[in-house]
């Protein structure tokens, strides 16, 4: 690690805001040396509680995050917020608007709000988010809240970085429970019917309740449902392990009603977050999640490294454009090209194996 | 486009400070910056200088663009500049001011550390060009 990064790391650990901000920029930009920096941060992580907030556009996520942060501050806890806007147009530009709604805590540096956009990096936004969470964790934030619009797989991956995921479902017409994406419902640890001051709240709560009852046993409730589908082929059924299955705590997704604009229900919401946290720890799901996350992280990093290596090989083999042109001209085919690009790498590996059996 | 290349885009905070309610110019600039491929964070109206500093530091913006049409630039801008200094952020943040700034007030703002001032009618293209050329290289 170079001297600048050493300084940056030391300053971040000392609690200098600018150093945290700069570290997150390095993460976003994948600036040279960022991996070493995160690697050094790792030893200082593990204390923060990470909460994901997702839901359709305009559901009131930022407003709720603001109230949540305010309440945590009143309780003496420090807060980090990562507000993600995954929808940038093709220019790559974006107007990140979540911050405007987070006004209750302005002037209080102990709420650190960071806006992030999609930038199409290889590791993806979920990796950048996970790393930014680590930076905030190492900085010493007690609570870290991730806000993202719930739309596709990408966002689901982002929000999985959190220990506890809250899905906002506003009452009323366009947002019928039936129309919600199945994936979004499956990741919910807590349902929040926000805008509970609006008509249709009771109906939405009722629909969610029926859905949870229907779904019990099939993924919407019960123990360790995160474990089982957390991506990668690491653990399989997460909590189905040695210890007595009877002893295991279970979790049924609760529904809370909130009015984010005036803070109604925020305490109830926090109570459910606390309860879920307890469940995670007691059931062992928390530790299991941490293991799965590490496994996924190792895979991602390796994939990234191998990918970079292969890009170099591709260049050496003449570059992707020329190779594609050769295919178009009927001189070769993609399978042959892939084999040819890979073969020096494979030869190297084979040689390594014979040297270190 | 190789996917693992560094993905660095210019981050800007477009800020409105004080009681000034003129937000058309700020919106125009925010949108133009977005269309130019920048990442833009808009502060919203009626922010205190400390709030702007907080946002600029936390978001680690390359560019802080302050829009003032109220005439209060001579008190608000120095407050922001000293706030940035307090967080070690003054030297490598490009600070721009836009809006209604009388000619005679400009030298003082520039002495405070403002890099450029864009009054009514300045061309958007010029502004974007200026940002591209002068955004700090970190
Ligand atoms: C439209 C307007 C209004 C509208 C505002 C609507 C809105 N939501 O924005 C309304 C009617 C509400 C209004 C009200 C008032 N106004 Co008025 N208003 C104007 C007017 C005519 C045009 C401003 C405008 O929108 N221009 C169009 C935009 C696109 O241009 P712009 O803001 O200048 O932005 C450009 C550049 O300045 C620059 N820029 C601006 N911001 C930024 C930021 C960055 C980062 C960069 C790089 C560039 C940049 O780029 C933009 C594009 O080229 C100006 C006069 C003028 N010609 O400027 C007076 C003016 C600004 N208003 C004035 C006054 C006094 C008022 C009132 C106090 C009147 C009153 N007595 O009630 C109120 C105050 C309202 C408030 N709360 O602040 C005075 C200000 C005097 C001063 N500074 O000393 C002006 C200059 C009129 C005058 N000659 O007296 N106003
Ligand atoms: N009536 C009512 N309005 C609310 C409530 N919560 C949020 N809003 C309003 O809903 C609008 C959207 O709120 P945001 O907090 O920006 O919603 P969001 O989900 O963060 O939106 P995106 O980030 O754009 O997806 C704002 O105008 C809020 O004031 C609520 O509980 N009741
Ligand atoms: Mg939002």
XYZ file of C-alpha atoms and ligand atoms in Angstrom:
619
model
C 0.000 0.000 0.000
C 1.413 3.410 -0.887
C 1.949 6.218 1.608
C -1.178 8.111 0.577
C -3.359 5.105 1.153
C -1.673 4.440 4.501
C -2.576 7.973 5.522
C -6.083 7.585 4.202
C -6.568 4.390 6.165
C -5.196 5.894 9.365
C -7.386 8.962 8.983
C -10.485 6.898 8.302
C -9.885 4.842 11.418
C -9.361 8.051 13.386
C -12.802 9.186 12.309
C -11.979 11.805 9.726
C -15.028 12.293 7.521
C -13.126 13.338 4.485
C -11.088 10.146 4.614
C -14.242 8.030 4.668
C -15.646 10.018 1.759
C -12.446 9.613 -0.208
C -12.251 5.905 0.510
C -15.755 5.395 -0.840
C -14.768 7.317 -3.983
C -11.825 5.010 -4.441
C -14.148 2.061 -4.083
C -16.572 3.492 -6.629
C -13.821 4.376 -9.055
C -11.882 1.183 -8.458
C -8.947 3.465 -8.129
C -5.539 1.802 -8.041
C -4.917 0.288 -4.640
C -8.540 0.147 -3.565
C -8.440 -3.568 -2.981
C -5.539 -3.344 -0.583
C -7.326 -0.575 1.213
C -10.450 -2.661 1.730
C -8.362 -5.610 2.710
C -6.839 -3.479 5.476
C -10.245 -2.188 6.521
C -11.550 -5.692 6.975
C -10.026 -6.211 10.399
C -12.030 -3.274 11.698
C -15.427 -4.387 10.441
C -18.175 -6.547 11.818
C -19.703 -4.263 14.408
C -22.265 -2.376 12.373
C -25.835 -3.438 11.869
C -26.728 -3.235 8.200
C -30.289 -2.520 7.135
C -31.548 -2.551 3.565
C -34.558 -0.530 2.493
C -36.124 -1.196 -0.859
C -39.426 -0.672 -2.631
C -40.914 0.853 -5.747
C -39.962 4.371 -6.900
C -41.531 7.009 -4.698
C -42.590 4.538 -2.001
C -41.097 6.848 0.601
C -37.774 5.095 1.148
C -35.622 8.190 1.560
C -38.167 9.857 3.815
C -38.263 6.769 5.993
C -34.487 6.431 6.035
C -34.324 10.023 7.188
C -36.673 9.351 10.084
C -34.863 6.161 10.943
C -31.538 7.981 11.025
C -33.035 10.715 13.174
C -34.369 8.193 15.661
C -31.073 6.331 15.856
C -29.299 9.600 16.508
C -31.708 10.406 19.322
C -30.727 7.054 20.787
C -27.088 8.030 20.571
C -26.107 5.810 17.659
C -24.129 6.904 14.631
C -25.511 6.279 11.166
C -24.231 5.747 7.667
C -26.572 5.871 4.691
C -25.824 4.628 1.207
C -28.477 5.846 -1.211
C -28.310 4.078 -4.511
C -29.843 5.206 -7.743
C -29.325 2.391 -10.205
C -31.070 4.127 -13.081
C -28.698 6.260 -15.042
C -29.321 6.968 -18.689
C -26.832 6.026 -21.380
C -24.755 9.172 -20.938
C -23.694 7.777 -17.590
C -24.905 10.945 -15.944
C -27.435 10.937 -13.169
C -29.196 13.237 -10.774
C -29.064 11.596 -7.383
C -32.110 12.818 -5.557
C -32.367 10.822 -2.352
C -30.319 13.227 -0.320
C -32.862 16.013 -0.657
C -35.328 13.989 1.405
C -32.847 13.355 4.152
C -33.040 16.730 5.790
C -33.864 15.913 9.406
C -30.289 15.235 10.273
C -28.428 17.809 8.226
C -25.775 19.588 10.179
C -25.125 16.374 12.091
C -21.957 14.888 10.678
C -22.636 11.678 12.564
C -25.134 10.866 9.874
C -23.002 10.214 6.839
C -25.073 10.113 3.665
C -23.494 8.929 0.469
C -25.257 8.813 -2.901
C -24.157 6.209 -5.412
C -25.137 5.572 -9.001
C -24.827 2.631 -11.309
C -21.609 2.763 -13.248
C -21.455 -0.567 -14.918
C -18.334 -1.782 -13.212
C -17.574 -5.431 -13.528
C -18.057 -6.346 -9.911
C -21.231 -4.366 -10.160
C -22.953 -2.004 -7.855
C -23.566 -4.693 -5.290
C -19.829 -5.179 -4.818
C -19.252 -1.437 -4.549
C -22.084 -1.224 -2.042
C -20.691 -4.047 0.042
C -17.293 -2.378 0.076
C -18.739 1.011 0.973
C -20.562 -0.683 3.847
C -17.219 -2.032 5.025
C -15.679 1.429 4.929
C -18.522 2.840 7.025
C -18.352 -0.115 9.378
C -14.618 0.325 9.902
C -15.185 4.040 10.400
C -17.309 3.048 13.376
C -20.884 3.602 12.243
C -23.347 1.750 14.468
C -26.099 1.494 11.861
C -25.690 1.420 8.128
C -28.746 1.852 5.959
C -28.788 1.023 2.267
C -31.557 2.502 0.132
C -32.252 1.216 -3.337
C -35.198 1.062 -5.695
C -36.497 -2.455 -5.931
C -36.676 -3.375 -9.559
C -34.485 -6.162 -10.830
C -31.994 -8.787 -9.828
C -29.294 -6.171 -9.559
C -31.134 -4.344 -6.820
C -31.892 -7.551 -5.028
C -28.179 -8.290 -4.975
C -27.497 -4.832 -3.598
C -29.921 -5.126 -0.798
C -28.629 -8.571 0.126
C -25.575 -6.827 1.448
C -27.799 -5.990 4.402
C -28.491 -8.230 7.395
C -32.113 -7.189 7.483
C -34.149 -6.141 4.475
C -37.253 -4.008 4.736
C -39.532 -3.803 1.707
C -41.792 -0.777 1.453
C -45.217 -1.357 0.017
C -47.307 1.779 -0.272
C -51.075 1.320 -0.182
C -53.316 1.737 -3.137
C -53.922 1.236 -6.776
C -50.809 0.838 -8.868
C -48.977 -0.988 -6.176
C -51.193 -3.975 -5.530
C -49.374 -6.681 -3.746
C -50.026 -9.055 -6.625
C -48.137 -6.799 -8.981
C -45.017 -6.769 -6.872
C -42.135 -8.718 -8.219
C -41.834 -12.075 -6.562
C -38.113 -11.606 -5.984
C -38.690 -8.455 -3.994
C -41.196 -10.156 -1.761
C -38.914 -13.062 -1.097
C -36.123 -10.911 0.241
C -38.339 -9.111 2.750
C -37.544 -9.640 6.414
C -39.955 -6.881 7.324
C -42.783 -5.412 5.286
C -43.428 -1.729 5.748
C -46.721 -0.351 4.545
C -45.576 3.240 4.289
C -47.935 6.124 3.522
C -50.311 4.523 5.974
C -52.116 7.867 6.028
C -53.427 7.050 2.575
C -56.634 5.162 1.796
C -56.205 1.475 1.031
C -53.745 0.806 3.833
C -55.891 -1.815 5.528
C -56.380 -3.642 2.281
C -52.680 -3.684 1.487
C -51.861 -4.940 4.989
C -54.513 -7.628 4.608
C -53.152 -8.703 1.224
C -49.630 -8.899 2.572
C -50.809 -10.905 5.545
C -52.591 -13.413 3.323
C -49.548 -13.692 1.155
C -47.281 -14.337 4.120
C -49.636 -17.019 5.399
C -49.829 -18.638 1.990
C -46.119 -18.443 1.602
C -45.138 -19.843 4.976
C -42.984 -22.855 4.452
C -42.236 -21.866 0.888
C -39.781 -19.123 1.437
C -41.700 -16.104 2.627
C -41.331 -17.019 6.227
C -39.578 -19.541 8.340
C -36.003 -19.843 9.274
C -33.017 -18.913 7.247
C -34.817 -18.238 4.019
C -32.019 -15.935 3.101
C -29.537 -18.662 3.495
C -31.174 -20.964 1.053
C -31.264 -18.564 -1.850
C -28.421 -16.221 -1.192
C -26.746 -16.826 -4.504
C -23.801 -18.963 -5.443
C -23.687 -22.658 -4.792
C -22.011 -22.299 -1.458
C -24.073 -23.456 1.430
C -27.199 -24.996 -0.004
C -29.837 -25.038 2.696
C -28.210 -22.715 5.103
C -29.435 -23.484 8.546
C -30.236 -27.154 8.078
C -27.141 -28.133 9.970
C -25.942 -30.275 12.812
C -27.755 -28.650 15.670
C -31.180 -29.715 16.735
C -33.699 -28.351 14.249
C -36.329 -28.073 16.997
C -34.177 -25.534 18.774
C -34.026 -23.196 15.832
C -35.812 -19.907 16.040
C -38.095 -19.094 13.154
C -38.987 -15.801 11.590
C -42.323 -14.796 10.184
C -42.165 -11.602 8.175
C -43.943 -8.912 10.182
C -45.891 -6.012 8.705
C -45.531 -2.522 10.118
C -47.443 0.577 9.133
C -45.590 3.861 8.898
C -46.135 7.443 7.861
C -42.605 8.444 7.012
C -43.483 12.095 6.576
C -44.373 12.521 10.259
C -42.511 9.603 11.789
C -45.555 7.579 12.829
C -44.679 3.908 13.258
C -40.927 4.402 13.062
C -40.480 3.089 16.603
C -42.499 -0.031 15.735
C -40.363 -0.449 12.671
C -37.197 -0.244 14.732
C -38.626 -2.799 17.169
C -39.056 -5.244 14.290
C -35.536 -4.553 13.080
C -34.260 -5.316 16.564
C -36.342 -8.491 16.721
C -35.006 -9.644 13.381
C -31.477 -8.959 14.475
C -32.048 -11.098 17.575
C -33.507 -13.844 15.473
C -30.508 -13.765 13.138
C -28.061 -14.050 15.975
C -30.008 -16.642 17.983
C -30.729 -18.899 15.034
C -27.181 -18.818 13.777
C -28.412 -17.342 10.507
C -26.293 -14.281 11.079
C -23.073 -16.221 11.184
C -24.187 -18.308 8.242
C -24.936 -15.191 6.232
C -21.544 -13.795 7.020
C -19.930 -16.999 5.777
C -21.966 -16.978 2.597
C -21.153 -13.369 2.006
C -17.457 -14.087 2.360
C -17.741 -17.044 0.023
C -19.515 -14.910 -2.542
C -16.928 -12.184 -2.123
C -14.050 -14.548 -2.717
C -15.731 -15.825 -5.843
C -16.396 -12.320 -7.109
C -12.816 -11.231 -6.556
C -11.466 -14.310 -8.271
C -13.848 -13.871 -11.160
C -12.674 -10.309 -11.480
C -9.008 -11.323 -11.449
C -9.465 -14.121 -13.928
C -11.511 -11.861 -16.125
C -8.753 -9.244 -16.118
C -6.220 -11.922 -16.989
C -8.352 -13.115 -19.857
C -8.812 -9.594 -21.161
C -5.027 -9.380 -21.382
C -4.928 -12.694 -23.195
C -7.599 -11.466 -25.565
C -5.519 -8.422 -26.391
C -2.535 -10.650 -27.028
C -4.603 -12.842 -29.311
C -5.423 -9.845 -31.482
C -8.256 -8.139 -29.659
C -11.914 -8.998 -29.469
C -12.888 -6.894 -32.493
C -10.485 -8.640 -34.847
C -11.427 -12.032 -33.492
C -15.109 -11.283 -33.978
C -14.377 -10.089 -37.499
C -12.564 -13.335 -38.179
C -15.654 -15.236 -37.076
C -17.834 -13.044 -39.280
C -15.529 -13.732 -42.211
C -15.982 -17.442 -41.646
C -12.324 -17.970 -40.807
C -12.993 -19.381 -37.395
C -15.727 -19.777 -34.798
C -16.204 -18.520 -31.243
C -15.469 -21.933 -29.697
C -12.129 -22.273 -31.418
C -11.221 -18.722 -30.504
C -12.092 -19.270 -26.839
C -9.994 -22.429 -26.753
C -7.073 -20.679 -28.364
C -7.216 -17.716 -26.006
C -7.460 -19.958 -23.006
C -4.802 -22.477 -23.934
C -1.706 -20.482 -22.814
C -3.424 -19.921 -19.468
C -4.223 -23.599 -19.157
C -0.666 -24.549 -20.090
C 0.623 -22.289 -17.366
C -1.690 -23.805 -14.808
C -0.748 -27.319 -15.841
C 2.903 -26.457 -15.448
C 2.249 -25.008 -12.005
C 0.540 -28.199 -10.971
C 3.458 -30.358 -11.991
C 5.802 -28.089 -10.080
C 3.798 -28.010 -6.848
C 1.999 -31.292 -6.667
C -15.080 -0.501 -23.913
C -13.204 -2.705 -21.550
C -15.294 -3.439 -18.522
C -12.626 -3.287 -15.885
C -11.365 0.125 -16.758
C -11.635 2.662 -14.014
C -15.071 4.131 -14.022
C -14.482 7.653 -12.961
C -17.115 10.228 -13.588
C -17.212 13.806 -12.444
C -19.290 14.251 -9.321
C -20.980 17.601 -8.758
C -23.078 19.138 -6.047
C -25.423 21.840 -7.294
C -26.310 23.882 -4.260
C -28.841 26.531 -3.336
C -28.040 28.424 -0.153
C -29.952 30.818 2.015
C -33.406 32.258 1.457
C -32.969 32.422 -2.301
C -35.908 30.737 -3.992
C -34.753 31.123 -7.601
C -34.168 27.539 -8.628
C -34.604 27.587 -12.388
C -30.953 28.188 -13.093
C -29.897 25.443 -10.653
C -32.254 22.991 -12.336
C -31.014 23.931 -15.768
C -27.417 23.408 -14.682
C -28.147 20.145 -12.850
C -29.817 18.705 -15.922
C -27.112 19.943 -18.263
C -24.429 18.385 -16.051
C -26.305 15.115 -15.984
C -26.631 15.112 -19.760
C -22.914 15.768 -19.994
C -22.364 12.500 -18.131
C -21.679 13.922 -14.688
C -23.120 12.569 -11.490
C -25.148 15.330 -9.961
C -26.418 15.746 -6.451
C -28.866 18.599 -6.068
C -29.096 20.110 -2.612
C -32.650 21.367 -2.820
C -33.651 24.877 -1.795
C -32.906 26.905 1.345
C -29.832 25.137 2.650
C -27.535 26.581 5.248
C -23.856 26.913 4.336
C -22.996 24.145 6.842
C -25.419 21.782 5.132
C -23.788 22.443 1.793
C -20.371 21.790 3.291
C -21.594 18.550 4.857
C -22.991 17.329 1.555
C -19.892 18.338 -0.400
C -17.601 16.523 2.041
C -19.649 13.358 2.435
C -20.379 13.017 -1.248
C -16.743 13.775 -2.029
C -17.714 15.885 -5.008
C -15.163 17.120 -7.499
C -17.233 20.185 -8.227
C -19.339 22.351 -5.946
C -21.587 24.675 -7.917
C -23.345 27.294 -5.827
C -26.297 29.086 -7.344
C -27.160 32.438 -5.791
C -29.541 35.045 -7.181
C -30.470 36.718 -3.936
C -27.500 39.030 -3.609
C -26.279 37.325 -0.433
C -23.226 35.761 -2.085
C -20.809 38.007 -0.195
C -21.750 36.448 3.147
C -22.743 32.922 2.093
C -19.826 31.991 -0.145
C -17.092 32.789 2.433
C -18.950 30.657 4.993
C -18.982 27.730 2.621
C -15.339 28.184 1.737
C -14.200 28.209 5.340
C -16.365 25.167 6.048
C -14.650 23.291 3.235
C -11.309 24.310 4.627
C -12.239 22.976 8.036
C -12.712 19.528 6.491
C -9.605 19.732 4.321
C -11.775 19.810 1.246
C -11.108 23.292 -0.059
C -7.981 22.682 -2.070
C -9.216 19.947 -4.317
C -12.806 20.956 -4.831
C -13.588 23.073 -7.870
C -15.958 25.741 -6.610
C -18.165 27.586 -9.093
C -20.723 30.262 -8.458
C -23.636 30.997 -10.756
C -26.555 33.392 -10.713
C -26.771 37.123 -10.320
C -23.345 38.344 -9.173
C -22.458 41.984 -9.841
C -19.173 42.550 -11.626
C -17.642 44.455 -8.709
C -18.167 41.523 -6.303
C -16.337 39.002 -8.422
C -12.729 39.656 -7.413
C -13.609 39.112 -3.780
C -15.273 35.761 -4.476
C -12.334 34.701 -6.575
C -10.003 35.667 -3.753
C -12.045 33.384 -1.504
C -11.191 30.473 -3.786
C -14.068 30.463 -6.270
C -12.675 29.311 -9.606
C -15.252 30.805 -11.929
C -18.485 32.751 -11.927
C -21.259 32.190 -14.436
C -23.875 34.875 -14.700
C -27.208 34.949 -16.537
C -26.882 34.047 -20.181
C -23.598 32.161 -19.999
C -23.569 29.254 -22.361
C -24.092 25.828 -20.910
C -21.516 24.358 -23.287
C -18.873 26.737 -21.997
C -19.709 25.855 -18.426
C -19.434 22.131 -19.089
C -16.198 22.621 -20.966
C -14.827 24.558 -18.033
C -15.758 21.797 -15.601
C -14.220 19.099 -17.791
C -10.977 21.026 -18.048
C -10.731 22.099 -14.457
C -12.226 19.284 -12.406
C -9.537 18.279 -9.937
C -7.414 15.341 -10.870
C -7.332 13.213 -7.753
C -37.704 34.222 -12.728
C -37.367 35.192 -11.619
C -38.075 35.057 -10.436
C -39.073 33.926 -10.195
C -38.279 32.688 -9.757
C -38.881 31.371 -10.205
C -37.989 30.239 -9.828
N -38.550 29.227 -9.235
O -36.792 30.225 -10.087
C -39.943 34.548 -9.064
C -41.093 35.318 -9.675
C -40.484 33.565 -8.048
C -38.955 35.556 -8.462
C -39.089 36.046 -7.196
C -38.252 36.990 -6.667
N -37.274 37.628 -7.308
Co -36.658 37.149 -9.032
N -36.089 36.982 -10.745
C -36.371 36.188 -11.756
C -35.589 36.578 -13.025
C -36.499 37.442 -13.890
C -35.055 35.446 -13.855
C -34.305 34.349 -13.082
C -34.284 33.086 -13.876
O -35.000 32.121 -13.574
N -33.518 33.080 -14.967
C -33.403 31.933 -15.841
C -32.261 31.032 -15.319
C -32.084 29.827 -16.246
O -31.084 31.775 -15.317
P -30.167 31.965 -14.051
O -30.858 31.600 -12.797
O -29.480 33.252 -14.102
O -29.068 30.827 -14.270
C -28.125 30.906 -15.324
C -26.809 31.500 -14.871
O -26.934 32.445 -13.830
C -26.017 30.326 -14.482
N -26.178 29.712 -13.179
C -27.118 29.823 -12.230
N -26.891 29.010 -11.206
C -25.759 28.344 -11.473
C -25.047 27.384 -10.760
C -23.890 26.862 -11.311
C -23.184 25.791 -10.595
C -23.411 27.336 -12.554
C -22.185 26.793 -13.115
C -24.123 28.278 -13.249
C -25.295 28.770 -12.722
O -26.400 29.368 -15.417
C -27.789 29.506 -15.706
C -28.018 29.192 -17.149
O -27.360 30.106 -17.981
C -34.407 37.394 -12.414
C -33.807 38.464 -13.299
C -32.745 37.931 -14.191
N -32.827 38.277 -15.446
O -31.868 37.155 -13.766
C -35.049 37.993 -11.179
C -34.217 38.353 -9.947
C -33.198 37.256 -9.708
N -35.202 38.366 -8.866
C -34.976 39.306 -8.056
C -35.774 39.550 -6.908
C -35.436 40.789 -6.103
C -36.826 38.700 -6.566
C -37.731 38.849 -5.340
C -37.021 39.203 -4.058
C -38.797 39.834 -5.732
C -39.720 40.253 -4.597
N -39.513 41.468 -4.153
O -40.535 39.476 -4.165
C -38.380 37.465 -5.247
C -37.598 36.548 -4.302
C -37.995 35.097 -4.410
C -37.183 34.204 -3.497
N -37.809 33.507 -2.612
O -35.969 34.170 -3.562
C -33.756 40.134 -8.407
C -32.554 39.825 -7.522
C -31.804 41.095 -7.147
C -30.437 40.850 -6.561
N -29.818 39.712 -6.638
O -29.907 41.801 -6.045
C -33.575 39.802 -9.892
C -32.105 39.860 -10.371
C -34.415 40.807 -10.684
C -33.876 42.213 -10.599
N -33.153 42.695 -11.594
O -34.111 42.861 -9.621
N -38.010 35.852 -9.318
N -48.622 10.929 2.386
C -47.411 10.429 2.563
N -46.432 10.786 1.726
C -45.212 10.264 1.917
C -44.935 9.350 2.958
N -43.633 8.992 2.867
C -43.122 9.656 1.827
N -44.065 10.423 1.248
C -43.899 11.299 0.088
O -43.663 10.498 -1.052
C -42.781 11.163 -1.943
C -41.604 10.268 -2.298
O -40.827 10.073 -1.134
P -39.323 9.602 -1.196
O -38.888 9.437 0.206
O -38.531 10.458 -2.095
O -39.526 8.179 -1.866
P -38.403 7.175 -2.392
O -38.981 5.832 -2.270
O -37.125 7.443 -1.708
O -38.287 7.588 -3.911
P -37.149 7.183 -4.961
O -35.831 7.202 -4.230
O -37.255 8.219 -6.003
O -37.522 5.824 -5.441
C -42.377 12.454 -1.259
O -43.159 13.496 -1.766
C -42.672 12.196 0.192
O -42.961 13.374 0.897
C -46.008 8.997 3.844
O -45.855 8.194 4.757
N -47.210 9.549 3.588
Mg -35.241 7.860 -2.484
